[in-house]
Coordinates of C-alpha atoms and ligand atoms in Angstrom, one line a residue:
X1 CA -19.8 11.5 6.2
X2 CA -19.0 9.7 3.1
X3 CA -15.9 8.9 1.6
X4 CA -14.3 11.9 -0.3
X5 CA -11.0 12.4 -1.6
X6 CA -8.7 15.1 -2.6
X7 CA -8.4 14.3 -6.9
X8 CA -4.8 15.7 -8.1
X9 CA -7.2 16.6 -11.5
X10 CA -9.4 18.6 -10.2
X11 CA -7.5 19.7 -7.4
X12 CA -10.5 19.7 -5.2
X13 CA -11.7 17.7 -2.3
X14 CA -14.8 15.2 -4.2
X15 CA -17.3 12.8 -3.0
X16 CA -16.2 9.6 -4.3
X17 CA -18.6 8.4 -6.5
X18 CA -17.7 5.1 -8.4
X19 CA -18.6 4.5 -12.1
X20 CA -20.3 1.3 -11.8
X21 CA -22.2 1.2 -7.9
X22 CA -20.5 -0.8 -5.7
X23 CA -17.7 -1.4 -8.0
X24 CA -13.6 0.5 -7.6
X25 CA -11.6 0.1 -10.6
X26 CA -8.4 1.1 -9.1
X27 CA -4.6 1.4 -11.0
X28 CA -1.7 1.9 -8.9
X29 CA 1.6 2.5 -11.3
X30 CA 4.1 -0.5 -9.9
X31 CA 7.9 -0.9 -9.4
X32 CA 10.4 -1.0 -12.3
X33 CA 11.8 -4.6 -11.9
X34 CA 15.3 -3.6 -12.0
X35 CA 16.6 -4.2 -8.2
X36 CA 14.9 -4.2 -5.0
X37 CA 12.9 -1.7 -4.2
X38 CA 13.7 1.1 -1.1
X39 CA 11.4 1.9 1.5
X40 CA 10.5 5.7 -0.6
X41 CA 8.7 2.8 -3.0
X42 CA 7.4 1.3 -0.3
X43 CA 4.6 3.6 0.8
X44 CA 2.9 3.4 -2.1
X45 CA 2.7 0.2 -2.2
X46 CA 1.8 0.1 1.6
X47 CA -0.9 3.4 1.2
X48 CA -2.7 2.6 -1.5
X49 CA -2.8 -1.4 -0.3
X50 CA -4.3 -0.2 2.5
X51 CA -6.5 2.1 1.0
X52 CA -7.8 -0.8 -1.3
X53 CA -8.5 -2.9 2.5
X54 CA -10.6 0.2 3.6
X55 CA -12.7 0.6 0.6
X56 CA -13.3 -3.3 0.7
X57 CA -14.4 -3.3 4.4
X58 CA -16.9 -0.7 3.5
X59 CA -18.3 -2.3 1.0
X60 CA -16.9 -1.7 -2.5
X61 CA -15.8 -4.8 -4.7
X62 CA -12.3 -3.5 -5.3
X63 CA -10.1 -4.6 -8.4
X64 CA -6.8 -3.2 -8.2
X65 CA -4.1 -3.2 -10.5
X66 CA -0.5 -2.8 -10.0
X67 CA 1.6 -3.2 -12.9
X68 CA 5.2 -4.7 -13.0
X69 CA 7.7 -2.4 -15.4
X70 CA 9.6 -5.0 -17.1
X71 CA 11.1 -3.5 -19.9
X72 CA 13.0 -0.3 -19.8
X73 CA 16.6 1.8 -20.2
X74 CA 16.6 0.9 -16.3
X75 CA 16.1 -3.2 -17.1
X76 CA 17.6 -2.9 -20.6
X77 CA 21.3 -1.4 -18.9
X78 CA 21.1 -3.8 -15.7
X79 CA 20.6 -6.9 -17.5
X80 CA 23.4 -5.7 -19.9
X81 CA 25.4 -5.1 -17.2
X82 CA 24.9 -8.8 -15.5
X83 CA 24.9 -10.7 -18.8
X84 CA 21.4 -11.4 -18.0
X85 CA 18.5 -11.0 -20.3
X86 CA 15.9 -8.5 -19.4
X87 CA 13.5 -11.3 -19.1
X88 CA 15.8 -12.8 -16.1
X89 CA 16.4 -10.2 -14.5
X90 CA 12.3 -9.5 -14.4
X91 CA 11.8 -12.9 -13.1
X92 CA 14.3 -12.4 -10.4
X93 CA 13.0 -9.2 -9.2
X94 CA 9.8 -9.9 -9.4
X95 CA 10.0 -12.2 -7.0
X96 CA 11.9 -10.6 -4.7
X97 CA 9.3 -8.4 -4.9
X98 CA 7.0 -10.9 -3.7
X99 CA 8.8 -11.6 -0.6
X100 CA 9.5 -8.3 0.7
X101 CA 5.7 -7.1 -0.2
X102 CA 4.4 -9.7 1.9
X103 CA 7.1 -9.5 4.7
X104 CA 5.6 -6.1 4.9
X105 CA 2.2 -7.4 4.9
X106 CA 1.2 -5.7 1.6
X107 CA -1.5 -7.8 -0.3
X108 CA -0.8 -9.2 -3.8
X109 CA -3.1 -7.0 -6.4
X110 CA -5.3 -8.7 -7.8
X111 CA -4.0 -8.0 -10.8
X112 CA -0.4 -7.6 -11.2
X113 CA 0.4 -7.4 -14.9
X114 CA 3.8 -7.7 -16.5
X115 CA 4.5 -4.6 -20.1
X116 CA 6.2 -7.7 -21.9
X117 CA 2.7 -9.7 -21.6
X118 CA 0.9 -6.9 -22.9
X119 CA 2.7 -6.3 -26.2
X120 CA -0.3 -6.8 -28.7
X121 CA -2.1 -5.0 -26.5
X122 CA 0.1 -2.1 -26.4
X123 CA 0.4 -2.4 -30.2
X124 CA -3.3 -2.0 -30.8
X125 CA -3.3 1.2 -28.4
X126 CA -0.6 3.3 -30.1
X127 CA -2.9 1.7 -33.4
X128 CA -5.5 3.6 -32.1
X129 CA -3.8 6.9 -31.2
X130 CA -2.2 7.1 -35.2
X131 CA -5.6 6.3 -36.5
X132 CA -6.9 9.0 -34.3
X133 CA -4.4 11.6 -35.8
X134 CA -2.4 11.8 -32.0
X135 CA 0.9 9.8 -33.3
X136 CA 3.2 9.2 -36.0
X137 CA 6.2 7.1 -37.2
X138 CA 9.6 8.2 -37.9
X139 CA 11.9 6.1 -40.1
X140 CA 15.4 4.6 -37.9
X141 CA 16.9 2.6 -40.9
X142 CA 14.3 -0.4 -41.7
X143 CA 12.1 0.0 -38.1
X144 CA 10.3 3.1 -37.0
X145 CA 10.1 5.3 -33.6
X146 CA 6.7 6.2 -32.8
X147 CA 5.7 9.4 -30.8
X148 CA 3.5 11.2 -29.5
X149 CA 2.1 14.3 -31.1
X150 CA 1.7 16.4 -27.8
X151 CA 0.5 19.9 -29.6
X152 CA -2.3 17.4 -31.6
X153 CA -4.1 17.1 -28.2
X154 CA -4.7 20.4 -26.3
X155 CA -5.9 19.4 -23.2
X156 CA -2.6 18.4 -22.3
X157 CA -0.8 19.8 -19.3
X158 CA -4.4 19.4 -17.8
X159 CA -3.3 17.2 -14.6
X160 CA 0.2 19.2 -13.9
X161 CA -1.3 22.4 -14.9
X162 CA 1.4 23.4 -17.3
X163 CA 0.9 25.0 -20.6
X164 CA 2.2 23.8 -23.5
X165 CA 4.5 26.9 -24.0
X166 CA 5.6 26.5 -20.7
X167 CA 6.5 22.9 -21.7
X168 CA 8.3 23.7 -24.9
X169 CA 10.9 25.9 -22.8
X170 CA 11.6 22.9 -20.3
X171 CA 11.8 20.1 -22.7
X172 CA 14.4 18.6 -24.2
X173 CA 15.7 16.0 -26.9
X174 CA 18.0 13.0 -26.8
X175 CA 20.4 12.1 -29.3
X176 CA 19.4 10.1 -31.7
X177 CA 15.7 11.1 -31.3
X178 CA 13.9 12.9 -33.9
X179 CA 10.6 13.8 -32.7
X180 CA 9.2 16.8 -34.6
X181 CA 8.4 18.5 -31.5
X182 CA 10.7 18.7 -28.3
X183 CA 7.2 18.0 -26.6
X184 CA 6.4 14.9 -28.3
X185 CA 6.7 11.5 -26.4
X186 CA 8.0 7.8 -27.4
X187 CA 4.9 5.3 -27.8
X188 CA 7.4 2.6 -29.4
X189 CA 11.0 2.6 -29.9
X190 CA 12.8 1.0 -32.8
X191 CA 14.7 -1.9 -32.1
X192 CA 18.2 -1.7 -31.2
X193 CA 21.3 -3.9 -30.9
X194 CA 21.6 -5.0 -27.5
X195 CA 17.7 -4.9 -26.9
X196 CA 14.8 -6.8 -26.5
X197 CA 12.6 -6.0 -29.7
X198 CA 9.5 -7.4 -30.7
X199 CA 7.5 -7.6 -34.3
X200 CA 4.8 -5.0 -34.5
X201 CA 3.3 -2.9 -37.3
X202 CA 6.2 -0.3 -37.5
X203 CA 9.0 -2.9 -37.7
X204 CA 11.1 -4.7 -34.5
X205 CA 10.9 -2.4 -31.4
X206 CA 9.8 -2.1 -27.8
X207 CA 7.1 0.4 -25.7
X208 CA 7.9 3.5 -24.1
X209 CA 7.3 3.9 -20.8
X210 CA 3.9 5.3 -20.3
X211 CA 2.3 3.5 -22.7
X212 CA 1.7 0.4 -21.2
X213 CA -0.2 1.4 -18.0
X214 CA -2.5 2.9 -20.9
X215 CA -3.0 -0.7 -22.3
X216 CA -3.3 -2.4 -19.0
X217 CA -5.6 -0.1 -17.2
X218 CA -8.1 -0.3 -20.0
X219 CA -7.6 -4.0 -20.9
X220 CA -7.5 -5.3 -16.8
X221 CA -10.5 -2.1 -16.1
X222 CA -11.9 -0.4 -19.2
X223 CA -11.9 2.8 -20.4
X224 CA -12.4 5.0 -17.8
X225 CA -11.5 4.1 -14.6
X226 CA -12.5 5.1 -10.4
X227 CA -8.9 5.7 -9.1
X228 CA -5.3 5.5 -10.4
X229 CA -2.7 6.5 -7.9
X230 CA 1.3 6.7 -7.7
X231 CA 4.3 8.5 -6.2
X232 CA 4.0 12.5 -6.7
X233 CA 6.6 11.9 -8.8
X234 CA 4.7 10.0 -11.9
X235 CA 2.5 13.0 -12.3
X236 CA 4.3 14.7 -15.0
X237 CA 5.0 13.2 -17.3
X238 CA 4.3 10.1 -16.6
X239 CA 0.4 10.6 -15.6
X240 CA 0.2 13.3 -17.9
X241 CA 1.5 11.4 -20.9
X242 CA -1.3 8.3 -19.5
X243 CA -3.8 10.7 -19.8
X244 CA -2.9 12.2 -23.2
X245 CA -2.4 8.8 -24.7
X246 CA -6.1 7.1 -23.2
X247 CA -8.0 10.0 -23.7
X248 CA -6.5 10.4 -28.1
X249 CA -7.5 6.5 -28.3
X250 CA -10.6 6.8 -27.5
X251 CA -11.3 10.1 -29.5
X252 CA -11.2 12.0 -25.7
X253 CA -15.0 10.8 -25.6
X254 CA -14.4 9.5 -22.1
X255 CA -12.2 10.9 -19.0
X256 CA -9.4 8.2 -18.5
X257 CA -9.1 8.5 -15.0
X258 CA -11.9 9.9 -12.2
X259 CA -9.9 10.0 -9.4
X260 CA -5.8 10.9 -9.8
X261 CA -4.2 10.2 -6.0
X262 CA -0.9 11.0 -5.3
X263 CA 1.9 10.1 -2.6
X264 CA 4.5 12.5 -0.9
X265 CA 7.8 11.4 -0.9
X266 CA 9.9 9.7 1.5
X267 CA 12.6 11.3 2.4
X268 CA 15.5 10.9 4.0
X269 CA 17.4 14.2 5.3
X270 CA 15.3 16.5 3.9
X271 CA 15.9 14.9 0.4
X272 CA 13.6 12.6 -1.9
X273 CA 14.2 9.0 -1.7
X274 CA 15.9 8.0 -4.8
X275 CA 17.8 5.3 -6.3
X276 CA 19.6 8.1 -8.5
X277 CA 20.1 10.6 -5.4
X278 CA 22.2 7.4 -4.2
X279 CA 20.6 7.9 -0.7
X280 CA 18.0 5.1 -0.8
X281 CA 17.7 2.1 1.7
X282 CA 16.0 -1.2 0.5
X283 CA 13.0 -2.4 1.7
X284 CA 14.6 -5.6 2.3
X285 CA 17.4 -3.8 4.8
X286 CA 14.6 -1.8 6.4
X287 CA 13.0 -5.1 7.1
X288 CA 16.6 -6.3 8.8
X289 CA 16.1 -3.3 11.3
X290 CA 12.6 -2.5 12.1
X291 CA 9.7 -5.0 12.6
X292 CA 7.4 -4.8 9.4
X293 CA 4.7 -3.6 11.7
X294 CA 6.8 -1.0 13.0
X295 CA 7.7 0.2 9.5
X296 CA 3.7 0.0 8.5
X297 CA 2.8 2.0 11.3
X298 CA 5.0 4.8 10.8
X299 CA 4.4 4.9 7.0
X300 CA 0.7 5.2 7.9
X301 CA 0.9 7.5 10.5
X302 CA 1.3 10.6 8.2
X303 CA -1.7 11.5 5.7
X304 CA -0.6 9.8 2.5
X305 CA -0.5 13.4 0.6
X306 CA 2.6 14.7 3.2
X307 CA 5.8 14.6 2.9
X308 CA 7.7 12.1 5.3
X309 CA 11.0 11.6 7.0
X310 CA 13.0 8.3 7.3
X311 CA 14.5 8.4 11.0
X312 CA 15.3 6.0 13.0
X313 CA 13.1 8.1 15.9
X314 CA 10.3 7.9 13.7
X315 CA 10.4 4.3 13.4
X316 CA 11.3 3.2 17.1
X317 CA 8.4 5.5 17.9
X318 CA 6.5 3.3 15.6
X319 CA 8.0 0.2 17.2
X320 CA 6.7 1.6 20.3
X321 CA 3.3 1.7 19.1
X322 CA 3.0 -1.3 17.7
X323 CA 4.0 -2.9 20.8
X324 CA 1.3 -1.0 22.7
X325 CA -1.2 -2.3 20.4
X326 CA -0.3 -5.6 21.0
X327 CA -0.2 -5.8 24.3
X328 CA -3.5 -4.3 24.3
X329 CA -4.5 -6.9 21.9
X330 CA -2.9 -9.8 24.2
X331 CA -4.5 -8.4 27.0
X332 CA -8.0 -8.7 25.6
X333 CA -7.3 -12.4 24.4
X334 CA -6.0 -13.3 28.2
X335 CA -9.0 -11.6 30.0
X336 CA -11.3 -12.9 27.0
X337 CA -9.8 -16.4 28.1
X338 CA -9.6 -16.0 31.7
X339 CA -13.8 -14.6 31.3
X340 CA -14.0 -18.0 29.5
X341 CA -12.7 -20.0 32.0
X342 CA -14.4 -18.5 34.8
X343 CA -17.8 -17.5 33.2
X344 CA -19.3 -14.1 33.0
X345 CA -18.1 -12.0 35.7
X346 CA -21.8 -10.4 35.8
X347 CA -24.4 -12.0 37.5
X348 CA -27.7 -12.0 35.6
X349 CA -30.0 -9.0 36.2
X350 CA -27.2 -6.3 37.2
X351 CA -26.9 -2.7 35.7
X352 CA -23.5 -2.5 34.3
X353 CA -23.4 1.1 33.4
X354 CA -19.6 1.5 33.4
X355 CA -20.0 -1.5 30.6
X356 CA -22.8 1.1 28.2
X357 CA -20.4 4.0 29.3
X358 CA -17.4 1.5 27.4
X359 CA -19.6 0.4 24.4
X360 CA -21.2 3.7 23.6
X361 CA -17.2 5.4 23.6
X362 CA -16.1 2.9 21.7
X363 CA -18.7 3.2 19.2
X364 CA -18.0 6.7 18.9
X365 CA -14.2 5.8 18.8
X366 CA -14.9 3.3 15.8
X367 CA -16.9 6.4 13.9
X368 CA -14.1 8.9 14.1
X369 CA -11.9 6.0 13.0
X370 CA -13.8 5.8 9.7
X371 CA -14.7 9.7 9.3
X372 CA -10.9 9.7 9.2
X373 CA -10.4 7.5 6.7
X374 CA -13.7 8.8 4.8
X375 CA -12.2 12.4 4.5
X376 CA -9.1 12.2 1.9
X377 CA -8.1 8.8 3.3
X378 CA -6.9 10.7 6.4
X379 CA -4.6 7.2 8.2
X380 CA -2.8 9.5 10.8
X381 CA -6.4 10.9 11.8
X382 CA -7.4 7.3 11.9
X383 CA -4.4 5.7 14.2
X384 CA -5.2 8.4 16.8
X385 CA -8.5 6.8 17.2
X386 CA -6.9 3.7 16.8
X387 CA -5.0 4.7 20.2
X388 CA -7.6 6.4 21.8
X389 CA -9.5 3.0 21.4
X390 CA -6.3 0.8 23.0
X391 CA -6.4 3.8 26.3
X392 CA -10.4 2.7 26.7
X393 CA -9.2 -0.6 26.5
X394 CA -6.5 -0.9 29.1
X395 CA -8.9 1.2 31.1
X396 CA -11.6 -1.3 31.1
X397 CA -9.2 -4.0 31.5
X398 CA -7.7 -2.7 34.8
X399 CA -11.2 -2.8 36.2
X400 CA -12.6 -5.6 38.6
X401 CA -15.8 -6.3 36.5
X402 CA -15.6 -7.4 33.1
X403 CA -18.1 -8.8 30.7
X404 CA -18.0 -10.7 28.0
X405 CA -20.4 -8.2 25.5
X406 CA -17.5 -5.3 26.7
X407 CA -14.3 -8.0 25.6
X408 CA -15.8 -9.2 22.6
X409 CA -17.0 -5.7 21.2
X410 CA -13.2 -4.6 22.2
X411 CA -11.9 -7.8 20.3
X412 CA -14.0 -6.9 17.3
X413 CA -12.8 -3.5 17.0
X414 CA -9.0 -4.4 17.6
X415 CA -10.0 -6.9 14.5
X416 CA -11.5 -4.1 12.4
X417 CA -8.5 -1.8 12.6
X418 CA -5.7 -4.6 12.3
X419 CA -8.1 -5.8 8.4
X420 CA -7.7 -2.1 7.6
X421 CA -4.2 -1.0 8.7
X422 CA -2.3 -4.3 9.4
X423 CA -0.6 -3.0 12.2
X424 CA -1.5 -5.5 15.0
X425 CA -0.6 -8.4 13.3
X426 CA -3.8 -10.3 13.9
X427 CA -4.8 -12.4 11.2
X428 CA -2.8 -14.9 9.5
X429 CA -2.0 -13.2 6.5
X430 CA -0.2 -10.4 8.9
X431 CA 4.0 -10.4 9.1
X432 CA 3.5 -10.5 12.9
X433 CA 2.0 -14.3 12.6
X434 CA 5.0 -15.2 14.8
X435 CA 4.4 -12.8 17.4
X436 CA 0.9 -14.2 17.3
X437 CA 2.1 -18.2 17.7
X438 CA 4.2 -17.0 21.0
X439 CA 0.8 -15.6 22.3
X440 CA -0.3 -18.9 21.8
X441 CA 2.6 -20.7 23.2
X442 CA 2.3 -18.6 25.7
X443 CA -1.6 -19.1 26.7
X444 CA -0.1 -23.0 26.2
X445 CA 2.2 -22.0 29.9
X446 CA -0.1 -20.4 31.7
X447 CA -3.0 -23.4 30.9
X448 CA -0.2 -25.6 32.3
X449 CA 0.4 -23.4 35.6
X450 CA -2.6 -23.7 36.2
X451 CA -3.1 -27.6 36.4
X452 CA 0.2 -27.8 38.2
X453 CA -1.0 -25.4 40.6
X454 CA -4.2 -27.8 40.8
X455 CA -2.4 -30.9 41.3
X456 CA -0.1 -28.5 44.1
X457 CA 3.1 -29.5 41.7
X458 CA 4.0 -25.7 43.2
X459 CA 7.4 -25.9 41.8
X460 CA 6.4 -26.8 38.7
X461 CA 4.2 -23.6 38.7
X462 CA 6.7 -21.3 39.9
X463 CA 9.2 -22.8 37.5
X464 CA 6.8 -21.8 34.7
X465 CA 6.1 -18.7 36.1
X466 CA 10.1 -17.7 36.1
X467 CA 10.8 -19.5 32.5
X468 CA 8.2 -16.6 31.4
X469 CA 9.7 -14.2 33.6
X470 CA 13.0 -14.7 31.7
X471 CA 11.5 -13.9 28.8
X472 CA 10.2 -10.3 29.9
X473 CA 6.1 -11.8 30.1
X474 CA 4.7 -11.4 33.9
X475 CA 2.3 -13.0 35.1
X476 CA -1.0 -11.6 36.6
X477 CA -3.2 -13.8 38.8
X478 CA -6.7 -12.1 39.3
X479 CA -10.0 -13.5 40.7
X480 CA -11.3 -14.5 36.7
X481 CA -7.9 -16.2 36.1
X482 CA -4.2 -14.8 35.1
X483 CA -3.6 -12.7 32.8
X484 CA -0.3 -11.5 31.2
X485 CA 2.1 -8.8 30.0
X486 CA 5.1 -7.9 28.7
X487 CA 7.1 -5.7 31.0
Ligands
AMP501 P1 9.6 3.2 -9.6 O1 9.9 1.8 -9.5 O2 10.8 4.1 -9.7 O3 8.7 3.4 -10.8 O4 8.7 3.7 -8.4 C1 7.6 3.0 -7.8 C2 6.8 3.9 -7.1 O5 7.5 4.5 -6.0 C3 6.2 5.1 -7.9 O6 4.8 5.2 -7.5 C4 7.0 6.2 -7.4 O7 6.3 7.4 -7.6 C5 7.2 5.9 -6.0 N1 8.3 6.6 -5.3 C6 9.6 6.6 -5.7 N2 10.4 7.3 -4.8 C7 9.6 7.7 -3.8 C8 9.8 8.4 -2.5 N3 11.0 8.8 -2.2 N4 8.7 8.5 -1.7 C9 7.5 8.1 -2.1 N5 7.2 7.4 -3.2 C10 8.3 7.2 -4.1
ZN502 ZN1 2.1 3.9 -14.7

């Protein structure tokens, strides 16, 4: 099978075919810099990071764009509100940003572009969408609001399947906003006290929202681009507006986006995450609770598209999990060593079929593992295999004979999963690299066991054996070496 997804456009399951072979131009929509963000923000930011890992171990040269909202009503009235400037207040949470993305082992975009850095940019856009007959100015004493002329462009509604009559009854207008329809959308606001403004064609001002994902997509990725994804949330009008605004500056000759892919919210008692519901919890306190693999695991471990609920079951289930994948992991490391240490437990010129009965299921584990992910990035699908791989493991491991073809292949795929999901903690880059250093350390005790129990220093030994005991690891001692566990 090859990798499909379901496309919020279409509303139809679609082979993925990229514009460019080889090539994913992907924009994920990115957090409002205004406070930390809450673990319903999260999953995106986890998802479609991991997402960006699988199509990159198949294959695909992935750029991917996640923008930083640094300028709105949000920054504007929480600088205000500090006696901070909105530029401040961006730096700070930008950075704290940083830290709690990485703490949960999300990857840094490779792109990660900033609205205020993008303001000639975003002038030359809206340029484009006047010129085009989509937008026009409205007078606020010596600057000028720009909007959006919605009814100018009829495809509209296209991604949230809404007419525009049906929009006209739910739309509304501010005070002090005088669009000429209810419909119509801010492209550039005119300055005002108390605000951050910059020089631009129509007077001192700043960008509306959407427009500056329009200007970034198509300066960091062109015109048209593979994927753009985001909370279910940004679809309308958010999305919507994206789509209008693209499409009307570039005379709708090309389809902004190919792919639209959207999250289900997190929620928490039945009820959307949300900084305005009041019933949010920071990443950053999720991360005082629950080990960031714990909290990647259960994000992952229901198809991006669902809905999912916040419990504390949920996650010590996760916790759970993760643990049994590491000990699997730990356990293939300490035979792996022990195998080392002892040579090849196979003597040359046997038949090993219980080893080609463990290679060819693991094989066919590894295939469902990416026919999961292949059909509409399905991650729950994939963690089952994921676990039915760790069972064949532990299986294997229990057995007398072992050889170093069956470790190394079980190794590889433990490897394969952890690049994809981060949920082992593996690799450096992984928040478990502590977890990692006390399996070290711990390798370190039972090296030095052994050359006590050499030199018949037996107290020594048993000492060692007890310190680890304390700490919940027993010891195993089998004919290839000893192995360990945590109880
Ligand atoms: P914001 O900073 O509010 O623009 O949100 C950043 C990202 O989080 C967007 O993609 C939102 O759609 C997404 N998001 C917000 N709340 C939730 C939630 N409860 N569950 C899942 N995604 C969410
Ligand atoms: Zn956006």
């Amino acid at each position: 099978m090859s990798l499909s997804f379901y496309n919020d456009l279409t509303r139809k399951k679609e082979p993925f075919v990229p514009i460019s072979e080889g090539k994913v131009s992907f924009y994920s929509c990115g957090p409002t810099v205004y406070d930390y963000f809450h673990i319903g923000n999260a999953r995106p930011f986890i998802v479609f990071d991991v997402l960006r890992r699988y199509m990159e171990s198949i294959g695909y040269d992935v750029t991917f764009v996640q923008n930083f909202t640094d300028v709105d009503d949000k920054m504007i009235n929480r600088a205000n509100a500090e006696g901070i400037t909105v530029a401040q207040l961006a730096e700070r949470f930008i950075a704290e940003y940083h830290k709690d993305a990485a703490a949960l082992g999300i990857r840094p975009a490779t792109i990660a572009p900033r609205a205020t850095e993008h303001i000639g940019e975003i002038i030359e856009i809206i340029r484009r969408i006047i010129d085009n007959g989509h937008a026009y100015t409205v007078p606020v004493g010596a600057d000028n609001d720009v909007y959006f002329d919605v009814r100018s462009y009829p495809p509209y509604g296209k991604l949230s399947r809404q007419s525009l009559d049906e929009l006209e009854a739910g739309a509304r207008v501010d005070v002090g906003e005088s669009k000429r329809d209810p419909l119509d959308f801010a492209l550039w606001k005119a300055a005002k006290p108390g605000e951050p403004s910059w020089e631009s064609p129509w007077g001192r001002g700043r960008p509306g929202w959407h427009i500056e994902c329009s200007a970034m997509s198509s300066k960091y990725l062109g015109d048209s681009i593979d994927i753009h994804s985001g909370g279910a949330d940004l679809i309308f009008p958010h999305h919507e507006n994206e789509i209008a605004q693209s499409e009307a500056a570039n005379g709708g000759e090309k389809p902004f986006v190919h792919t639209w892919l959207h999250n289900g919210f997190l929620l928490i008692n039945k009820e959307k995450m949300s900084k305005s519901l009041g019933n949010f919890m920071t990443a950053r306190a999720a991360l005082e609770k629950y080990p960031p693999l714990a909290i990647r695991l259960f994000m992952l471990s229901a198809h991006y598209r669902s809905p999912i609920n916040f419990a504390p079951e949920g996650l010590e289930q996760a916790a759970g999990g993760v643990e049994r994948l590491r000990n699997c992991w730990s356990a293939v490391e300490s035979a792996k060593d022990s195998a080392a240490a002892v040579g090849d437990s196979h003597p040359q010129g046997d038949s090993h079929p219980q080893d080609d009965a463990f290679l060819t299921t693991l094989a066919e584990i590894d295939r469902r593992f990416h026919e999961a992910l292949d059909d509409d990035f399905n991650t729950a699908a994939a963690l089952g295999a994921v676990f039915d791989a760790v069972t064949l493991i532990n299986t294997y491991l229990r057995g007398e004979e072992k050889s170093a073809a069956c470790l190394e292949a079980a190794e590889a795929a433990m490897r394969r999963f952890d690049d994809i999901m981060g949920v082992i903690g593996i690799t450096d880059e992984n928040p478990a690299e502590s977890q990692d250093a006390e399996a070290k350390e711990i390798r370190r005790l039972i090296d030095e066991r052994e050359e006590a129990r050499r030199a018949k220093d037996f107290a020594r030994a048993d000492e060692i054996r007890d310190a680890l005991a304390a700490r919940g690891i027993t010891l195993e001692d089998t004919r290839h070496g000893t192995t360990w566990k945590r109880k």
